[in-house]
Short mmCIF file of C-alpha atoms in Angstrom, two decimals:
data_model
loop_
_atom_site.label_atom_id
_atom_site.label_comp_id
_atom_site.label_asym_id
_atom_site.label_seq_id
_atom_site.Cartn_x
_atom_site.Cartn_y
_atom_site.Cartn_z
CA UNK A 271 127.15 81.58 54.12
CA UNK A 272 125.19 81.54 50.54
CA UNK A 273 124.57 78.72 48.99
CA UNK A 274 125.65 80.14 45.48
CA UNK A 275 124.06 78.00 42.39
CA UNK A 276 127.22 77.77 41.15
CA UNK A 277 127.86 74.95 43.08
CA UNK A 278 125.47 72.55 41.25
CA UNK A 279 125.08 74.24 38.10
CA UNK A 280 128.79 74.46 36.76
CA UNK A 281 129.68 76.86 34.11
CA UNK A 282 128.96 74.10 31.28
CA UNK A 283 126.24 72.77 32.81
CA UNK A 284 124.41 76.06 33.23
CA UNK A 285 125.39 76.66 29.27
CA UNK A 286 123.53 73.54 27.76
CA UNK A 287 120.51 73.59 30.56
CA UNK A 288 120.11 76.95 29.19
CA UNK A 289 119.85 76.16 25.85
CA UNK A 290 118.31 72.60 26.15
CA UNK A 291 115.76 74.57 28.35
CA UNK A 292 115.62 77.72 25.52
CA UNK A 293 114.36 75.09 22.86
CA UNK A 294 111.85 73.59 25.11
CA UNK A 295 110.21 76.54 25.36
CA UNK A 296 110.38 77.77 21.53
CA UNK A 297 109.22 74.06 21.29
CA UNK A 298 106.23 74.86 23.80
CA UNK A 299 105.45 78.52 21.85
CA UNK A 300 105.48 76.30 19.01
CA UNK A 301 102.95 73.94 20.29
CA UNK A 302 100.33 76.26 21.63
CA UNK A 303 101.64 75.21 25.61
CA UNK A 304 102.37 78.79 26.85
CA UNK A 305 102.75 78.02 30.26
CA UNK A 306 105.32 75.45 29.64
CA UNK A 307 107.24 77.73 27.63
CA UNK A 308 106.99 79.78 30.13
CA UNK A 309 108.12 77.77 33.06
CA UNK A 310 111.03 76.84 30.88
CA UNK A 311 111.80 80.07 29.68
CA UNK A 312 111.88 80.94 33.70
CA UNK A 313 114.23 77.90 34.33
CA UNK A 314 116.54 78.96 31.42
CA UNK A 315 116.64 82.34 33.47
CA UNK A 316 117.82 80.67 36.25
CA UNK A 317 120.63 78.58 34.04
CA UNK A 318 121.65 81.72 32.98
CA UNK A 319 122.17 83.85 36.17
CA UNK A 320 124.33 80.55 37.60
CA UNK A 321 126.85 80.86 34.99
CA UNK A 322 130.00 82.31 36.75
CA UNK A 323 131.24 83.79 33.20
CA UNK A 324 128.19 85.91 32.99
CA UNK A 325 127.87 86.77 36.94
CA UNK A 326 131.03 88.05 37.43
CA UNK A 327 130.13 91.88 36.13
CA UNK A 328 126.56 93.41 37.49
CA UNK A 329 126.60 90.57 40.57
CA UNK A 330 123.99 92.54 42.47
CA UNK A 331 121.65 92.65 39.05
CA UNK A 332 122.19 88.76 37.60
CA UNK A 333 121.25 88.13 41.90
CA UNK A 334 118.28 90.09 41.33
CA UNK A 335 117.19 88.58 38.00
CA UNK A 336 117.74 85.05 39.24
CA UNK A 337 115.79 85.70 42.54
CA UNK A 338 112.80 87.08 39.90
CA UNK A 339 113.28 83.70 37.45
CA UNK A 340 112.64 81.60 40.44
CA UNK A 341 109.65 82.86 42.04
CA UNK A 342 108.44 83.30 38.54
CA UNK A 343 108.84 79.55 37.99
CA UNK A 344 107.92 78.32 41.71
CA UNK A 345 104.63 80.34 40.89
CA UNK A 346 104.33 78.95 37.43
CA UNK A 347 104.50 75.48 38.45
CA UNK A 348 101.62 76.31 41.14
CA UNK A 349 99.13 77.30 38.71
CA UNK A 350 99.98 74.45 36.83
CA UNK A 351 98.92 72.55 39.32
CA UNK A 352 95.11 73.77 38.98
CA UNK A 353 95.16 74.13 35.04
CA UNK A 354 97.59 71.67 33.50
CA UNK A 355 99.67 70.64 31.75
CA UNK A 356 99.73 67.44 34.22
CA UNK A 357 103.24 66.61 33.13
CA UNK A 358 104.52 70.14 34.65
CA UNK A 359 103.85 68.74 38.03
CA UNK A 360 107.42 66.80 37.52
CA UNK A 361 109.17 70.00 37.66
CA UNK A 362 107.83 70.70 41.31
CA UNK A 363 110.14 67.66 42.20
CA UNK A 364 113.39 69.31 41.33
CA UNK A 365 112.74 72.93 43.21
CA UNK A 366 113.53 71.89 47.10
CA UNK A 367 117.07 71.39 45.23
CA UNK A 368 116.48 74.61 43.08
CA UNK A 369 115.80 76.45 46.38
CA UNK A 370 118.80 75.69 48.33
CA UNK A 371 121.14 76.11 45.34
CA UNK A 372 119.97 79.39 44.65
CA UNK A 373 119.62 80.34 48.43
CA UNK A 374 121.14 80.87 51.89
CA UNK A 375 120.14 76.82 53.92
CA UNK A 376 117.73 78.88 56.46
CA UNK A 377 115.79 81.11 54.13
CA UNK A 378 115.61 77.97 51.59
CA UNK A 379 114.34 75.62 54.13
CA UNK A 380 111.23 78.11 54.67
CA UNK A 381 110.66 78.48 51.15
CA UNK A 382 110.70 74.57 51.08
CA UNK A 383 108.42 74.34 53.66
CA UNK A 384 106.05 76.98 52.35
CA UNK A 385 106.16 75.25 48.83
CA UNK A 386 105.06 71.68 50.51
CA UNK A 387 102.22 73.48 52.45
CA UNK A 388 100.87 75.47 49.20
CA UNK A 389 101.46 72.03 46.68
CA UNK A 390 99.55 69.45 49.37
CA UNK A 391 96.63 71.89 49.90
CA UNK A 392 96.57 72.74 46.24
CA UNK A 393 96.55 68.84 45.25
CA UNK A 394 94.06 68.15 48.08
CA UNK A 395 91.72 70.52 46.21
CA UNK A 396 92.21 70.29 42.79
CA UNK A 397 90.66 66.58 43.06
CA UNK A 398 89.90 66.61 38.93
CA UNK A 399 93.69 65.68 38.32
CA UNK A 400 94.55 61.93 37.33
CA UNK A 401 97.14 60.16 40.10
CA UNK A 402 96.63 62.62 42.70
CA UNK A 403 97.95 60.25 46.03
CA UNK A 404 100.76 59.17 44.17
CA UNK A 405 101.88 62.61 42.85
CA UNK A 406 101.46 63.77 46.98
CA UNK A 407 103.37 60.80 47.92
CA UNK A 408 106.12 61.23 45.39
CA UNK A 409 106.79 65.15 46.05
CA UNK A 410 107.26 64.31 50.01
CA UNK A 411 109.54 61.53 49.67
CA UNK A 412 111.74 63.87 47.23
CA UNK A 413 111.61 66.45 49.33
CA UNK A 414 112.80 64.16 52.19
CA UNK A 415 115.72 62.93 49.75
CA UNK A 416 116.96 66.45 49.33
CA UNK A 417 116.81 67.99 52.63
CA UNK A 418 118.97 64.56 53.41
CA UNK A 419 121.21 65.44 50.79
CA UNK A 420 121.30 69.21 51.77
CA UNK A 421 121.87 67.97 55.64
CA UNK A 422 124.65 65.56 54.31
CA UNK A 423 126.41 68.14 52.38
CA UNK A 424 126.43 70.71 55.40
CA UNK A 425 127.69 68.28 57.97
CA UNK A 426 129.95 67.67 55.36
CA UNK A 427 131.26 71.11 54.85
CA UNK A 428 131.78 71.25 58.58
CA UNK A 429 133.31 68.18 59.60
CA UNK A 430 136.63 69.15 56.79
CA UNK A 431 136.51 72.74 57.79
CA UNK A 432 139.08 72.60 59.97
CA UNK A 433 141.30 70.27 57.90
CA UNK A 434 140.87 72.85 54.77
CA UNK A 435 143.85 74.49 53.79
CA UNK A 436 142.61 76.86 51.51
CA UNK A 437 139.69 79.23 51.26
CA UNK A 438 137.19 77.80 49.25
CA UNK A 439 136.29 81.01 47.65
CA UNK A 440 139.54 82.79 46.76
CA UNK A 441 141.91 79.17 46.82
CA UNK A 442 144.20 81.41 49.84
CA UNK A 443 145.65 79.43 52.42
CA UNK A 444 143.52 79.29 55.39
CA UNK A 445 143.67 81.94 57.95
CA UNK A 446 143.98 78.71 60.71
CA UNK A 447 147.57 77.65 59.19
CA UNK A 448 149.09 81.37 59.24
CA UNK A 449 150.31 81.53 62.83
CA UNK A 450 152.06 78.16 62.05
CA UNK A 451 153.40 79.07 58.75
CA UNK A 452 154.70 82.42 59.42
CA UNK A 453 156.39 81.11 62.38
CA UNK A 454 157.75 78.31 60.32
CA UNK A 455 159.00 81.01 57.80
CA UNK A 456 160.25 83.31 60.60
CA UNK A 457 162.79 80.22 61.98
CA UNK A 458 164.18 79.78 58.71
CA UNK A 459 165.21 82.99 57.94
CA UNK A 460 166.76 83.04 61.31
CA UNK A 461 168.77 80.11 60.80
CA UNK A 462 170.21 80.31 57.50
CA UNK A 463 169.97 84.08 57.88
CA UNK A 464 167.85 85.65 54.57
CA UNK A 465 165.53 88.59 54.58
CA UNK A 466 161.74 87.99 55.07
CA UNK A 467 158.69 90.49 54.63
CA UNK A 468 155.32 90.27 55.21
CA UNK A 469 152.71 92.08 52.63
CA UNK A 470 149.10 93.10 53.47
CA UNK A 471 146.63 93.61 51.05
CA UNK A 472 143.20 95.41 51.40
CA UNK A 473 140.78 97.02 49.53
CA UNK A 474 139.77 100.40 50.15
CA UNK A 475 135.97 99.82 50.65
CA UNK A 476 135.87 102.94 53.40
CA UNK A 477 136.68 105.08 50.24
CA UNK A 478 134.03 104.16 48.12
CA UNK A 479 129.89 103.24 49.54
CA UNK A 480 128.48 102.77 45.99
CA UNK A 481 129.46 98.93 45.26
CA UNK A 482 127.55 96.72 46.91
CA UNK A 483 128.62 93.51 49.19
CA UNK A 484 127.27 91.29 46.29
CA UNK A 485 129.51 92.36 43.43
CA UNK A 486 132.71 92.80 45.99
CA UNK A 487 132.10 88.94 46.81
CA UNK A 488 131.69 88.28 43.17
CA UNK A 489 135.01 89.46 42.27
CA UNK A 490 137.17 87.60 45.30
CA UNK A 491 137.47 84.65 43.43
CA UNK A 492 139.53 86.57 40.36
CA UNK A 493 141.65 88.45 42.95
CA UNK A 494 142.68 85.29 44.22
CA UNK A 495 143.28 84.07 40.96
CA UNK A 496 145.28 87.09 40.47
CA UNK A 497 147.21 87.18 43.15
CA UNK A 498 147.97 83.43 43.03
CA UNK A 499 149.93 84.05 39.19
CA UNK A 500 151.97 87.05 40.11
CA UNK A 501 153.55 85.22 43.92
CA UNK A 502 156.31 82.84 43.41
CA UNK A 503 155.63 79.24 43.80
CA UNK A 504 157.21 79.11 46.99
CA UNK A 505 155.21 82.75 48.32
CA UNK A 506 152.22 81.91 50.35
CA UNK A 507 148.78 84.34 50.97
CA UNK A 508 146.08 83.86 53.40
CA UNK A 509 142.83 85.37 53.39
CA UNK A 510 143.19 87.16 56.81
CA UNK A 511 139.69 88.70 56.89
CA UNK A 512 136.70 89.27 54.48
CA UNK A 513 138.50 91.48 52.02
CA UNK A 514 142.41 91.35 53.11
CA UNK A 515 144.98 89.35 52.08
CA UNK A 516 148.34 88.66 54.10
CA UNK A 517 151.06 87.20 51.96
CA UNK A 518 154.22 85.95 53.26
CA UNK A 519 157.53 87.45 51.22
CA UNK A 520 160.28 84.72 51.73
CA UNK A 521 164.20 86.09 50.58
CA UNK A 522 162.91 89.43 50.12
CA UNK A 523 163.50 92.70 52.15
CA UNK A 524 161.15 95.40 52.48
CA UNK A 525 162.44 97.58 49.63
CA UNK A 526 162.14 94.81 47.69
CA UNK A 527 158.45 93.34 48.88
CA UNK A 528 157.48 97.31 48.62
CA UNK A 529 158.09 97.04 45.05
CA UNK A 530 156.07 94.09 44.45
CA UNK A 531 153.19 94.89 46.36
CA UNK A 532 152.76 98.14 43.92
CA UNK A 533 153.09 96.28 41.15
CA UNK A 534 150.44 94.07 42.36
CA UNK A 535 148.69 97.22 43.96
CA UNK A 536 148.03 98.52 40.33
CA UNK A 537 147.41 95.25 38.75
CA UNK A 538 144.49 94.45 41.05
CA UNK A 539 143.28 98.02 40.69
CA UNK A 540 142.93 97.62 36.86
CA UNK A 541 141.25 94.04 37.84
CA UNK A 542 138.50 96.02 39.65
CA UNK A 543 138.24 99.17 37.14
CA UNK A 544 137.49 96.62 34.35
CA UNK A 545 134.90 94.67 36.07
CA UNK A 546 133.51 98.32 36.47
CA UNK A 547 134.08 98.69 40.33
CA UNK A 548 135.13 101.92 41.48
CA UNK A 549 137.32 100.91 44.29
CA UNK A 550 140.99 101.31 45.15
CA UNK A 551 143.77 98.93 46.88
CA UNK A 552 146.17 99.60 49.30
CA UNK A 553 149.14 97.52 50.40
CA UNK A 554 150.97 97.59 53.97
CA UNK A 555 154.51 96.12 54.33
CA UNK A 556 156.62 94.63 57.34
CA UNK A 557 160.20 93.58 56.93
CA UNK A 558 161.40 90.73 60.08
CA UNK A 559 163.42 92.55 62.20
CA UNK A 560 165.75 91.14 65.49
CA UNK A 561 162.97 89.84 67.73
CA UNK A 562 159.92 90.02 65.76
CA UNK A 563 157.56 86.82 66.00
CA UNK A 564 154.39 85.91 64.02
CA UNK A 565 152.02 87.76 65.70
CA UNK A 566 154.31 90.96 65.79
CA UNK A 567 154.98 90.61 62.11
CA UNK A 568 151.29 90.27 61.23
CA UNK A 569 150.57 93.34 63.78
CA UNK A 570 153.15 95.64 62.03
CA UNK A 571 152.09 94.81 58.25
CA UNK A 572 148.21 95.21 59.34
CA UNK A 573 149.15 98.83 61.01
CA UNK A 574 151.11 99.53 58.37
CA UNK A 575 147.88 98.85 55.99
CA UNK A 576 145.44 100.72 58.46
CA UNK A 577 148.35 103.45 58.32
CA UNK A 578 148.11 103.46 54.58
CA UNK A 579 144.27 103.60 54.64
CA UNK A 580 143.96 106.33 56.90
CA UNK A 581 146.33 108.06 54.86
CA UNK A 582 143.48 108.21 51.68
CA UNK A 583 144.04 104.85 50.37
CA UNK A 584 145.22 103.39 47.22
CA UNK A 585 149.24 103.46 47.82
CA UNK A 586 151.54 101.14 49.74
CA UNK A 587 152.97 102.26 53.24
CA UNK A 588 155.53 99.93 54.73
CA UNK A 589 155.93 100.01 58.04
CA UNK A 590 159.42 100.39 60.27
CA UNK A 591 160.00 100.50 64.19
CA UNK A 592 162.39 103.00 63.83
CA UNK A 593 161.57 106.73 64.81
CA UNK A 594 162.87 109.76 64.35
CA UNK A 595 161.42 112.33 66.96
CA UNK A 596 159.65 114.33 63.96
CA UNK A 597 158.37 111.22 62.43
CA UNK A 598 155.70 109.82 64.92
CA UNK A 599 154.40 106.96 61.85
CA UNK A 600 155.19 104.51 59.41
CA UNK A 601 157.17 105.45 56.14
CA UNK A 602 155.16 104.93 52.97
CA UNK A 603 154.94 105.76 49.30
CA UNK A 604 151.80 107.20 47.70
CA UNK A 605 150.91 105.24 44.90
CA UNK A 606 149.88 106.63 40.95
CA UNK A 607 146.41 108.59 41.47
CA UNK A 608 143.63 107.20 39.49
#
């Protein structure tokens, strides 16, 4: 998965790099030093397009523009290299960890690599500048220290996957727990003998080719924001595939969870329309009925969704095994047209 640069550049952090990095290169303009300025006015790019407040409209453009800042600097810091200043050569410490920040681990490692080829064979020729050995010396042994520190923080990431409970990009409950949960859920309405309903939640993607991957992604985080202030405290969700939610409706029939899932229905589709994404949601609903089990009740809410997709999207079907011998599918209602 990306390695977004949100990760080591928090929101604040990316605010006051960007301006301590702004005034370094006025200061540079200032001083005659273009290509400092420059380089810093490329690294303030790159604070920039890391700041989550800015990123979250246009994903696919601030990707683009940060993708542009750091080749611009990585270049930068090359020629300075061969003309000076001396003191930029510093910088070229810092970019391994620049380039996996910004970058998916197996393209970044390349770019690392490629980046210590081009520096050594550009320091073994440019014998004119002072402290060559020990600038060689230095950049390899930081280099080492941050594809340790990368490696680290991937076997990391691994080893606690499985004891995560929530996804890390949307804060859902972990697909992995659902089976257990739902089952748990399932035995207690049993017992004390409440209703329960199941709601699935999916956005109509099929409906609309124009917004890229990148901006969808961009904008998971607020759904599950979202979604996480309009469920009860004691209502759980679960990111059940890349862009589906399955939330788990305890007390509630399906009248009553078919309500709720419109009025979330609409509020996410006003979350989308004013981050400027042209996309629709649609909502599937399964009430427990006499036998049902986990993986029934997930099976009926996700065919009630698929149901309610198929149908044109962007309403909320709920789904019932009763049938008449006209009615061959689900019941649903079609939600306000946008």
């Amino acid at each position: 998965m990306p390695q977004s640069a949100e990760k080591f550049l928090p929101g604040r952090l990316s605010r006051a790099g960007f301006v301590a990095l702004a005034l370094t290169s006025a200061a540079g303009i200032m001083l005659g030093e273009f290509l400092l300025a420059a380089c810093a006015a490329a690294a303030a790019g790159i604070s920039l397009a890391s700041n989550p407040r800015f990123t979250s409209h246009h994903a696919r453009l601030w990707k683009h523009f940060k993708t542009a800042s750091y080749s611009i600097l990585a270049i930068l810091l090359l020629v300075a290299l061969w003309q000076g200043p001396w003191a930029l050569s510093h910088w070229l410490y810092v970019l391994p960890l620049v380039t996996f920040a910004l970058m998916p681990t197996h393209i970044a490692a390349l770019i690392t690599a490629l980046l210590t080829f081009a520096i050594l064979v550009s320091t073994q020729w440019a014998v004119i500048l002072p402290d060559r050995h020990q600038m060689i010396s230095a950049f390899v042994l930081t280099t080492l220290l941050s594809t340790l520190l990368i490696f680290l923080r991937e076997y990391k990431a691994r080893q606690l996957a499985p004891l995560r409970r929530t996804d890390e990009l949307t804060q859902a409950a972990s697909r992995e727990y659902l089976s257990a949960d739902l089952h748990k859920e399932i035995q207690r309405s049993e017992r004390e003998g409440t209703d329960m309903s199941v709601m699935m939640i999916g956005l109509d993607t099929h409906l609309s080719d124009n917004d890229p991957d990148e901006d969808i992604r961009a904008i998971l985080p607020r759904i599950g924001r979202y979604l996480h202030s309009q469920l009860r405290d004691f209502d759980t969700y679960y990111r059940v595939a890349d862009l589906q939610f399955l939330v788990i409706l305890p007390g509630i029939n399906t009248a009553g969870a078919a309500a709720n899932a419109e009025k979330i229905r609409n509020g996410l589709c006003k979350l989308l329309d004013s981050h400027g994404m042209r996309l629709t949601v649609s909502t599937g609903i399964a009430g427990l009925n006499i036998g049902d089990d986990a993986d029934s009740l997930q099976h009926s809410a996700a065919n009630a969704l698929r149901r309610a997709q198929q149908q044109g999207g962007n309403r909320t079907q709920a789904y019932s095994n009763w049938r008449h011998p006209d009615v061959q599918s689900p019941t649903g209602t079609e939600g306000d047209a946008r």
